[in-house]
mmCIF file of C-alpha atoms in Angstrom:
data_model
loop_
_atom_site.group_PDB
_atom_site.id
_atom_site.type_symbol
_atom_site.label_atom_id
_atom_site.label_comp_id
_atom_site.label_asym_id
_atom_site.label_seq_id
_atom_site.Cartn_x
_atom_site.Cartn_y
_atom_site.Cartn_z
ATOM 1 C CA UNK A 1177 -82.289 15.037 189.962
ATOM 2 C CA UNK A 1178 -79.605 16.428 188.144
ATOM 3 C CA UNK A 1179 -80.752 19.367 184.728
ATOM 4 C CA UNK A 1180 -80.443 15.835 182.139
ATOM 5 C CA UNK A 1181 -82.203 13.362 184.488
ATOM 6 C CA UNK A 1182 -85.249 16.327 184.702
ATOM 7 C CA UNK A 1183 -85.889 17.125 181.052
ATOM 8 C CA UNK A 1184 -86.282 13.403 180.758
ATOM 9 C CA UNK A 1185 -88.928 13.270 182.913
ATOM 10 C CA UNK A 1186 -91.679 14.925 181.690
ATOM 11 C CA UNK A 1187 -93.975 14.090 178.979
ATOM 12 C CA UNK A 1188 -95.799 16.752 177.303
ATOM 13 C CA UNK A 1189 -99.595 16.257 177.327
ATOM 14 C CA UNK A 1190 -100.636 16.078 173.457
ATOM 15 C CA UNK A 1191 -103.531 18.808 172.142
ATOM 16 C CA UNK A 1192 -106.547 18.260 171.166
ATOM 17 C CA UNK A 1193 -107.744 20.644 168.183
ATOM 18 C CA UNK A 1194 -111.060 22.045 168.842
ATOM 19 C CA UNK A 1195 -112.273 22.072 164.757
ATOM 20 C CA UNK A 1196 -115.847 22.951 163.757
ATOM 21 C CA UNK A 1197 -118.578 20.754 163.049
ATOM 22 C CA UNK A 1198 -118.075 21.331 159.610
ATOM 23 C CA UNK A 1199 -114.238 22.274 158.796
ATOM 24 C CA UNK A 1200 -114.741 17.928 159.741
ATOM 25 C CA UNK A 1201 -117.229 18.095 157.322
ATOM 26 C CA UNK A 1202 -115.631 19.531 154.548
ATOM 27 C CA UNK A 1203 -112.013 19.805 155.240
ATOM 28 C CA UNK A 1204 -109.027 17.285 154.567
ATOM 29 C CA UNK A 1205 -108.431 17.802 158.465
ATOM 30 C CA UNK A 1206 -104.694 19.863 158.819
ATOM 31 C CA UNK A 1207 -101.326 17.668 158.506
ATOM 32 C CA UNK A 1208 -99.453 19.131 161.462
ATOM 33 C CA UNK A 1209 -96.183 19.255 161.243
ATOM 34 C CA UNK A 1210 -94.258 16.315 163.431
ATOM 35 C CA UNK A 1211 -91.412 17.932 164.368
ATOM 36 C CA UNK A 1212 -93.914 19.918 166.497
ATOM 37 C CA UNK A 1213 -96.227 18.512 167.346
ATOM 38 C CA UNK A 1214 -99.444 20.210 169.311
ATOM 39 C CA UNK A 1215 -99.387 19.990 173.056
ATOM 40 C CA UNK A 1216 -101.053 21.473 175.760
ATOM 41 C CA UNK A 1217 -98.505 22.784 176.749
ATOM 42 C CA UNK A 1218 -97.185 23.838 174.367
ATOM 43 C CA UNK A 1219 -99.527 25.773 173.349
ATOM 44 C CA UNK A 1220 -99.963 27.082 176.394
ATOM 45 C CA UNK A 1221 -96.410 28.432 175.937
ATOM 46 C CA UNK A 1222 -96.939 29.865 172.212
ATOM 47 C CA UNK A 1223 -100.229 32.363 173.893
ATOM 48 C CA UNK A 1224 -98.213 33.756 176.768
ATOM 49 C CA UNK A 1225 -94.879 34.385 174.185
ATOM 50 C CA UNK A 1226 -97.929 36.015 171.413
ATOM 51 C CA UNK A 1227 -99.437 38.560 174.330
ATOM 52 C CA UNK A 1228 -95.447 39.071 175.742
ATOM 53 C CA UNK A 1229 -94.013 41.953 174.697
ATOM 54 C CA UNK A 1230 -90.408 40.399 175.730
ATOM 55 C CA UNK A 1231 -90.474 39.397 172.439
ATOM 56 C CA UNK A 1232 -90.080 43.535 171.422
ATOM 57 C CA UNK A 1233 -86.533 46.067 170.704
ATOM 58 C CA UNK A 1234 -87.600 47.624 173.816
ATOM 59 C CA UNK A 1235 -90.786 45.620 175.588
ATOM 60 C CA UNK A 1236 -93.415 48.375 174.208
ATOM 61 C CA UNK A 1237 -95.645 45.875 171.882
ATOM 62 C CA UNK A 1238 -96.697 42.132 171.483
ATOM 63 C CA UNK A 1239 -97.855 40.383 168.637
ATOM 64 C CA UNK A 1240 -101.417 40.672 169.653
ATOM 65 C CA UNK A 1241 -100.317 44.535 169.549
ATOM 66 C CA UNK A 1242 -100.736 44.314 165.187
ATOM 67 C CA UNK A 1243 -102.752 41.716 165.403
ATOM 68 C CA UNK A 1244 -105.307 41.401 168.555
ATOM 69 C CA UNK A 1245 -108.079 39.053 168.699
ATOM 70 C CA UNK A 1246 -110.547 40.999 169.784
ATOM 71 C CA UNK A 1247 -110.651 42.485 165.530
ATOM 72 C CA UNK A 1248 -109.671 39.394 163.959
ATOM 73 C CA UNK A 1249 -106.168 39.389 164.516
ATOM 74 C CA UNK A 1250 -106.212 42.417 162.745
ATOM 75 C CA UNK A 1251 -106.161 45.678 164.170
ATOM 76 C CA UNK A 1252 -107.634 48.381 161.611
ATOM 77 C CA UNK A 1253 -104.719 50.538 160.830
ATOM 78 C CA UNK A 1254 -104.163 50.860 156.967
ATOM 79 C CA UNK A 1255 -100.424 50.694 158.170
ATOM 80 C CA UNK A 1256 -99.404 49.146 161.308
ATOM 81 C CA UNK A 1257 -96.330 51.075 163.134
ATOM 82 C CA UNK A 1258 -93.947 49.112 164.537
ATOM 83 C CA UNK A 1259 -91.755 50.069 167.797
ATOM 84 C CA UNK A 1260 -90.147 52.958 166.075
ATOM 85 C CA UNK A 1261 -92.903 53.777 165.014
ATOM 86 C CA UNK A 1262 -91.984 53.825 161.706
ATOM 87 C CA UNK A 1263 -95.029 52.351 159.964
ATOM 88 C CA UNK A 1264 -95.316 48.606 157.090
ATOM 89 C CA UNK A 1265 -95.969 49.375 153.533
ATOM 90 C CA UNK A 1266 -98.776 46.393 153.751
ATOM 91 C CA UNK A 1267 -101.431 45.765 156.006
ATOM 92 C CA UNK A 1268 -101.231 43.684 159.126
ATOM 93 C CA UNK A 1269 -103.622 40.534 158.000
ATOM 94 C CA UNK A 1270 -105.547 38.161 159.828
ATOM 95 C CA UNK A 1271 -104.755 34.926 162.065
ATOM 96 C CA UNK A 1272 -107.129 32.209 161.714
ATOM 97 C CA UNK A 1273 -107.464 28.734 159.803
ATOM 98 C CA UNK A 1274 -103.997 28.744 159.498
ATOM 99 C CA UNK A 1275 -103.610 24.888 160.240
ATOM 100 C CA UNK A 1276 -105.931 23.654 156.581
ATOM 101 C CA UNK A 1277 -103.093 26.990 154.799
ATOM 102 C CA UNK A 1278 -100.756 23.323 153.246
ATOM 103 C CA UNK A 1279 -99.527 25.099 150.528
ATOM 104 C CA UNK A 1280 -97.622 26.886 153.438
ATOM 105 C CA UNK A 1281 -96.291 29.696 152.341
ATOM 106 C CA UNK A 1282 -97.673 32.933 154.874
ATOM 107 C CA UNK A 1283 -97.868 36.054 154.571
ATOM 108 C CA UNK A 1284 -98.966 39.114 151.835
ATOM 109 C CA UNK A 1285 -96.895 37.522 149.581
ATOM 110 C CA UNK A 1286 -95.274 34.514 151.031
ATOM 111 C CA UNK A 1287 -92.787 35.040 151.273
ATOM 112 C CA UNK A 1288 -92.556 32.945 154.323
ATOM 113 C CA UNK A 1289 -92.957 29.034 154.343
ATOM 114 C CA UNK A 1290 -95.008 27.552 157.365
ATOM 115 C CA UNK A 1291 -96.063 29.354 160.404
ATOM 116 C CA UNK A 1292 -92.415 28.454 163.022
ATOM 117 C CA UNK A 1293 -90.469 30.564 160.057
ATOM 118 C CA UNK A 1294 -93.388 33.487 158.826
ATOM 119 C CA UNK A 1295 -92.789 33.940 163.490
ATOM 120 C CA UNK A 1296 -89.159 34.404 163.430
ATOM 121 C CA UNK A 1297 -88.719 36.916 160.713
ATOM 122 C CA UNK A 1298 -91.199 40.193 162.337
ATOM 123 C CA UNK A 1299 -89.237 40.109 165.639
ATOM 124 C CA UNK A 1300 -86.316 40.976 164.014
ATOM 125 C CA UNK A 1301 -87.291 43.447 161.399
ATOM 126 C CA UNK A 1302 -86.739 47.409 161.470
ATOM 127 C CA UNK A 1303 -90.192 47.730 161.300
ATOM 128 C CA UNK A 1304 -92.055 45.548 163.327
ATOM 129 C CA UNK A 1305 -90.342 44.922 167.149
ATOM 130 C CA UNK A 1306 -86.984 45.764 165.502
ATOM 131 C CA UNK A 1307 -85.373 43.170 168.650
ATOM 132 C CA UNK A 1308 -82.203 41.009 168.440
ATOM 133 C CA UNK A 1309 -83.137 36.969 168.542
ATOM 134 C CA UNK A 1310 -80.139 37.024 171.024
ATOM 135 C CA UNK A 1311 -80.951 39.571 173.979
ATOM 136 C CA UNK A 1312 -84.297 38.005 173.310
ATOM 137 C CA UNK A 1313 -83.791 34.478 173.649
ATOM 138 C CA UNK A 1314 -81.768 36.241 176.681
ATOM 139 C CA UNK A 1315 -84.474 37.448 178.231
ATOM 140 C CA UNK A 1316 -86.449 34.925 178.464
ATOM 141 C CA UNK A 1317 -83.996 32.747 179.730
ATOM 142 C CA UNK A 1318 -83.523 34.535 182.272
ATOM 143 C CA UNK A 1319 -87.548 35.292 183.339
ATOM 144 C CA UNK A 1320 -89.088 33.989 186.013
ATOM 145 C CA UNK A 1321 -91.282 32.108 184.306
ATOM 146 C CA UNK A 1322 -90.464 30.767 180.759
ATOM 147 C CA UNK A 1323 -87.541 28.155 181.187
ATOM 148 C CA UNK A 1324 -89.597 26.111 183.410
ATOM 149 C CA UNK A 1325 -92.356 26.583 180.702
ATOM 150 C CA UNK A 1326 -90.552 26.625 178.043
ATOM 151 C CA UNK A 1327 -88.769 22.403 179.410
ATOM 152 C CA UNK A 1328 -92.131 21.593 180.254
ATOM 153 C CA UNK A 1329 -93.303 21.956 177.184
ATOM 154 C CA UNK A 1330 -90.464 20.196 174.835
ATOM 155 C CA UNK A 1331 -88.201 18.561 177.531
ATOM 156 C CA UNK A 1332 -85.615 21.198 177.532
ATOM 157 C CA UNK A 1333 -84.147 23.897 179.190
ATOM 158 C CA UNK A 1334 -82.292 25.331 175.940
ATOM 159 C CA UNK A 1335 -83.842 28.255 175.269
ATOM 160 C CA UNK A 1336 -83.701 29.663 171.425
ATOM 161 C CA UNK A 1337 -85.572 31.633 168.502
ATOM 162 C CA UNK A 1338 -86.635 27.421 167.301
ATOM 163 C CA UNK A 1339 -88.243 26.910 170.144
ATOM 164 C CA UNK A 1340 -89.824 30.750 170.429
ATOM 165 C CA UNK A 1341 -91.098 30.030 167.052
ATOM 166 C CA UNK A 1342 -92.383 26.896 167.312
ATOM 167 C CA UNK A 1343 -94.017 27.597 170.833
ATOM 168 C CA UNK A 1344 -96.070 30.072 168.721
ATOM 169 C CA UNK A 1345 -96.688 28.459 165.675
ATOM 170 C CA UNK A 1346 -98.352 25.862 168.246
ATOM 171 C CA UNK A 1347 -100.774 28.547 169.342
ATOM 172 C CA UNK A 1348 -101.479 29.662 165.777
ATOM 173 C CA UNK A 1349 -102.468 26.878 165.191
ATOM 174 C CA UNK A 1350 -105.549 26.431 167.278
ATOM 175 C CA UNK A 1351 -106.605 29.837 165.903
ATOM 176 C CA UNK A 1352 -110.049 28.235 164.273
ATOM 177 C CA UNK A 1353 -113.000 30.941 163.078
ATOM 178 C CA UNK A 1354 -115.917 27.644 162.685
ATOM 179 C CA UNK A 1355 -119.527 29.352 164.044
ATOM 180 C CA UNK A 1356 -119.837 32.111 161.837
ATOM 181 C CA UNK A 1357 -124.030 32.441 160.875
ATOM 182 C CA UNK A 1358 -123.407 31.121 157.619
ATOM 183 C CA UNK A 1359 -121.736 28.184 159.439
ATOM 184 C CA UNK A 1360 -125.096 27.912 161.666
ATOM 185 C CA UNK A 1361 -127.158 27.595 158.089
ATOM 186 C CA UNK A 1362 -124.720 25.187 156.314
ATOM 187 C CA UNK A 1363 -125.115 23.100 159.308
ATOM 188 C CA UNK A 1364 -129.364 23.350 159.794
ATOM 189 C CA UNK A 1365 -129.231 25.646 162.651
ATOM 190 C CA UNK A 1366 -130.862 28.843 161.169
ATOM 191 C CA UNK A 1367 -131.846 30.388 158.112
ATOM 192 C CA UNK A 1368 -131.142 33.390 156.233
ATOM 193 C CA UNK A 1369 -132.856 36.418 155.121
ATOM 194 C CA UNK A 1370 -133.974 36.494 151.024
ATOM 195 C CA UNK A 1371 -131.034 39.383 150.654
ATOM 196 C CA UNK A 1372 -127.745 37.201 152.293
ATOM 197 C CA UNK A 1373 -129.730 34.907 150.078
ATOM 198 C CA UNK A 1374 -129.559 36.978 147.126
ATOM 199 C CA UNK A 1375 -126.220 38.002 147.645
ATOM 200 C CA UNK A 1376 -125.074 35.066 148.499
ATOM 201 C CA UNK A 1377 -126.384 33.777 144.567
ATOM 202 C CA UNK A 1378 -124.542 36.561 142.945
ATOM 203 C CA UNK A 1379 -121.528 35.556 144.954
ATOM 204 C CA UNK A 1380 -121.530 32.250 143.452
ATOM 205 C CA UNK A 1381 -123.664 33.531 140.189
ATOM 206 C CA UNK A 1382 -120.038 33.477 137.353
ATOM 207 C CA UNK A 1383 -122.504 36.356 135.433
ATOM 208 C CA UNK A 1384 -122.374 38.130 138.088
ATOM 209 C CA UNK A 1385 -120.318 38.821 141.816
ATOM 210 C CA UNK A 1386 -117.914 35.645 140.206
ATOM 211 C CA UNK A 1387 -116.516 35.704 143.660
ATOM 212 C CA UNK A 1388 -116.299 31.850 145.010
ATOM 213 C CA UNK A 1389 -113.250 31.368 141.850
ATOM 214 C CA UNK A 1390 -110.570 32.885 144.905
ATOM 215 C CA UNK A 1391 -113.106 33.097 147.671
ATOM 216 C CA UNK A 1392 -115.070 29.280 148.640
ATOM 217 C CA UNK A 1393 -118.075 28.234 148.205
ATOM 218 C CA UNK A 1394 -120.739 26.687 151.103
ATOM 219 C CA UNK A 1395 -118.382 23.369 150.022
ATOM 220 C CA UNK A 1396 -114.277 25.373 151.192
ATOM 221 C CA UNK A 1397 -115.343 26.918 154.511
ATOM 222 C CA UNK A 1398 -112.323 28.862 154.567
ATOM 223 C CA UNK A 1399 -113.618 31.073 152.340
ATOM 224 C CA UNK A 1400 -109.699 30.892 149.976
ATOM 225 C CA UNK A 1401 -107.850 29.451 148.151
ATOM 226 C CA UNK A 1402 -104.429 30.690 149.651
ATOM 227 C CA UNK A 1403 -103.091 30.916 146.261
ATOM 228 C CA UNK A 1404 -101.945 34.714 144.700
ATOM 229 C CA UNK A 1405 -103.950 36.854 142.673
ATOM 230 C CA UNK A 1406 -104.288 40.481 141.012
ATOM 231 C CA UNK A 1407 -107.368 41.195 141.116
ATOM 232 C CA UNK A 1408 -107.113 44.161 138.778
ATOM 233 C CA UNK A 1409 -106.234 46.420 142.331
ATOM 234 C CA UNK A 1410 -103.113 48.773 139.569
ATOM 235 C CA UNK A 1411 -102.001 49.375 136.272
ATOM 236 C CA UNK A 1412 -98.697 49.609 137.176
ATOM 237 C CA UNK A 1413 -96.854 48.140 140.701
ATOM 238 C CA UNK A 1414 -95.440 50.277 143.668
ATOM 239 C CA UNK A 1415 -95.276 46.444 145.441
ATOM 240 C CA UNK A 1416 -94.839 43.336 143.934
ATOM 241 C CA UNK A 1417 -96.515 40.795 145.858
ATOM 242 C CA UNK A 1418 -95.035 37.919 145.345
ATOM 243 C CA UNK A 1419 -92.981 39.184 142.075
ATOM 244 C CA UNK A 1420 -90.380 39.870 144.923
ATOM 245 C CA UNK A 1421 -90.290 36.267 146.675
ATOM 246 C CA UNK A 1422 -90.228 34.881 142.936
ATOM 247 C CA UNK A 1423 -88.408 37.150 140.697
ATOM 248 C CA UNK A 1424 -90.781 36.233 137.726
ATOM 249 C CA UNK A 1425 -92.212 38.996 136.640
ATOM 250 C CA UNK A 1426 -95.181 36.848 135.562
ATOM 251 C CA UNK A 1427 -95.469 36.851 139.543
ATOM 252 C CA UNK A 1428 -96.505 40.685 140.087
ATOM 253 C CA UNK A 1429 -98.945 42.267 141.286
ATOM 254 C CA UNK A 1430 -100.040 38.840 142.624
ATOM 255 C CA UNK A 1431 -100.930 38.927 146.684
ATOM 256 C CA UNK A 1432 -102.754 36.136 148.739
ATOM 257 C CA UNK A 1433 -106.031 35.556 148.688
ATOM 258 C CA UNK A 1434 -107.531 36.701 152.372
ATOM 259 C CA UNK A 1435 -110.227 35.144 153.648
ATOM 260 C CA UNK A 1436 -113.117 36.843 153.524
ATOM 261 C CA UNK A 1437 -114.448 35.737 156.839
ATOM 262 C CA UNK A 1438 -114.499 37.868 159.531
ATOM 263 C CA UNK A 1439 -114.414 41.143 157.524
ATOM 264 C CA UNK A 1440 -117.415 42.831 159.711
ATOM 265 C CA UNK A 1441 -114.292 42.786 162.267
ATOM 266 C CA UNK A 1442 -110.701 43.596 159.738
ATOM 267 C CA UNK A 1443 -111.297 46.716 157.623
ATOM 268 C CA UNK A 1444 -109.641 48.163 156.082
ATOM 269 C CA UNK A 1445 -108.965 46.094 152.471
ATOM 270 C CA UNK A 1446 -106.293 44.516 150.602
ATOM 271 C CA UNK A 1447 -102.517 44.626 151.080
ATOM 272 C CA UNK A 1448 -102.834 47.687 151.004
ATOM 273 C CA UNK A 1449 -105.208 48.743 153.415
ATOM 274 C CA UNK A 1450 -106.522 50.994 150.565
ATOM 275 C CA UNK A 1451 -110.311 50.361 150.721
ATOM 276 C CA UNK A 1452 -112.397 51.960 153.876
ATOM 277 C CA UNK A 1453 -115.403 49.570 153.729
ATOM 278 C CA UNK A 1454 -116.839 46.940 151.808
ATOM 279 C CA UNK A 1455 -118.882 48.986 149.960
ATOM 280 C CA UNK A 1456 -115.500 50.071 147.957
ATOM 281 C CA UNK A 1457 -114.852 46.648 148.117
ATOM 282 C CA UNK A 1458 -117.646 45.669 146.252
ATOM 283 C CA UNK A 1459 -117.214 48.719 143.396
ATOM 284 C CA UNK A 1460 -113.883 48.001 142.916
ATOM 285 C CA UNK A 1461 -114.711 44.526 141.154
ATOM 286 C CA UNK A 1462 -117.982 46.373 139.469
ATOM 287 C CA UNK A 1463 -116.490 48.547 138.511
ATOM 288 C CA UNK A 1464 -113.407 49.606 139.256
ATOM 289 C CA UNK A 1465 -110.685 46.963 137.953
ATOM 290 C CA UNK A 1466 -107.395 48.048 136.124
ATOM 291 C CA UNK A 1467 -106.544 45.780 132.803
ATOM 292 C CA UNK A 1468 -102.294 45.259 133.543
ATOM 293 C CA UNK A 1469 -100.247 42.504 131.636
ATOM 294 C CA UNK A 1470 -100.581 39.891 135.491
ATOM 295 C CA UNK A 1471 -103.814 40.295 135.729
ATOM 296 C CA UNK A 1472 -106.061 37.541 136.511
ATOM 297 C CA UNK A 1473 -108.387 35.364 134.235
ATOM 298 C CA UNK A 1474 -110.538 35.174 136.385
ATOM 299 C CA UNK A 1475 -111.085 38.716 136.371
ATOM 300 C CA UNK A 1476 -112.891 37.758 133.013
ATOM 301 C CA UNK A 1477 -113.999 41.610 132.881
ATOM 302 C CA UNK A 1478 -111.354 43.433 133.724
ATOM 303 C CA UNK A 1479 -112.425 44.705 130.337
ATOM 304 C CA UNK A 1480 -115.243 46.489 130.921
ATOM 305 C CA UNK A 1481 -113.791 47.459 134.288
ATOM 306 C CA UNK A 1482 -115.841 44.547 136.874
ATOM 307 C CA UNK A 1483 -118.793 42.695 136.490
ATOM 308 C CA UNK A 1484 -121.077 45.132 136.958
ATOM 309 C CA UNK A 1485 -123.272 44.822 139.249
ATOM 310 C CA UNK A 1486 -126.826 47.118 140.542
ATOM 311 C CA UNK A 1487 -127.246 48.923 143.783
ATOM 312 C CA UNK A 1488 -129.681 46.251 144.650
ATOM 313 C CA UNK A 1489 -127.516 43.063 144.107
ATOM 314 C CA UNK A 1490 -123.920 44.567 145.454
ATOM 315 C CA UNK A 1491 -126.176 45.883 149.262
ATOM 316 C CA UNK A 1492 -127.019 41.604 149.979
ATOM 317 C CA UNK A 1493 -123.096 40.441 148.158
ATOM 318 C CA UNK A 1494 -122.396 42.629 150.930
ATOM 319 C CA UNK A 1495 -125.401 41.496 153.320
ATOM 320 C CA UNK A 1496 -124.150 37.759 152.915
ATOM 321 C CA UNK A 1497 -120.119 38.356 153.101
ATOM 322 C CA UNK A 1498 -121.935 39.705 156.883
ATOM 323 C CA UNK A 1499 -123.065 36.438 157.621
ATOM 324 C CA UNK A 1500 -119.392 35.221 157.694
ATOM 325 C CA UNK A 1501 -118.856 37.231 160.463
ATOM 326 C CA UNK A 1502 -117.885 34.897 163.869
ATOM 327 C CA UNK A 1503 -118.587 37.089 167.330
ATOM 328 C CA UNK A 1504 -117.879 33.844 169.078
ATOM 329 C CA UNK A 1505 -113.907 33.599 167.876
ATOM 330 C CA UNK A 1506 -113.421 36.921 169.152
ATOM 331 C CA UNK A 1507 -114.336 36.914 172.206
ATOM 332 C CA UNK A 1508 -113.733 33.194 172.569
ATOM 333 C CA UNK A 1509 -111.628 33.497 175.189
ATOM 334 C CA UNK A 1510 -108.868 30.403 174.430
ATOM 335 C CA UNK A 1511 -107.193 33.102 171.818
ATOM 336 C CA UNK A 1512 -107.457 35.910 174.571
ATOM 337 C CA UNK A 1513 -105.022 37.339 177.136
#
């Protein structure tokens, strides 16, 4: 069989995305790109690449170095270091439920459109994997396993950055977290403690926590609006956030709202990892808000410094937030090497 006939012979098997029951009830199905459908072969290839240090310039780091599945795909560092030991300036974002990010703007400042494009940048970024794409593709083409895996996944033995990032994106779209205590509560499978219930009430109360506008509700199991907000961290900005992408001064200091799922595993918090504990996060919204020209209108009590929660309300709010932790997710072998 010659190469061309072999490439035409294999048909990848469609991948059945494992969507949690609650997501099926509350969310529309993911809208997947027509030019990169999920397949068993593509997902398996993407997973192998995600954990393979072959993508880095000196073979010492992989995607999973900064996005560890045991840590809800973060690394628990304020700033991650690349292969040269140079630290970045932002906290590694967790990776889960990305298939429902319908506006398709990724990273803290929204600089990457689509998961495929997002996967391109870390490989060549000198602060991250610091590789040359040409060298990466040559190493993969000369690998004993990868050429056949690419042939099975994409029907071609031609390997380039487009095929590599398509495979990575397929795997990342399968990374789903939807089995926390609060998910089980909404499905009638468990109960909340009085403290957890009060914490949820505070979260949803516009006169108290007022958290739900940016971070979802029982009707939005993503627990994020996937939008960009200035949440009152600073009066002036050393990092312009979304403004660095749009060039619009009105976007300065705005960053993507991360999901509040799995906060138990993803410290430190905020785009610059400035808060080590959930108590610090809650204190920020309670009494630490800073006014600025682009402060989000949702920060309605910025002039009072925050929403002014009592110590009990703070403790109960934390108790609720921890019910969104998904232990099954961080132990799911589908997402581990």
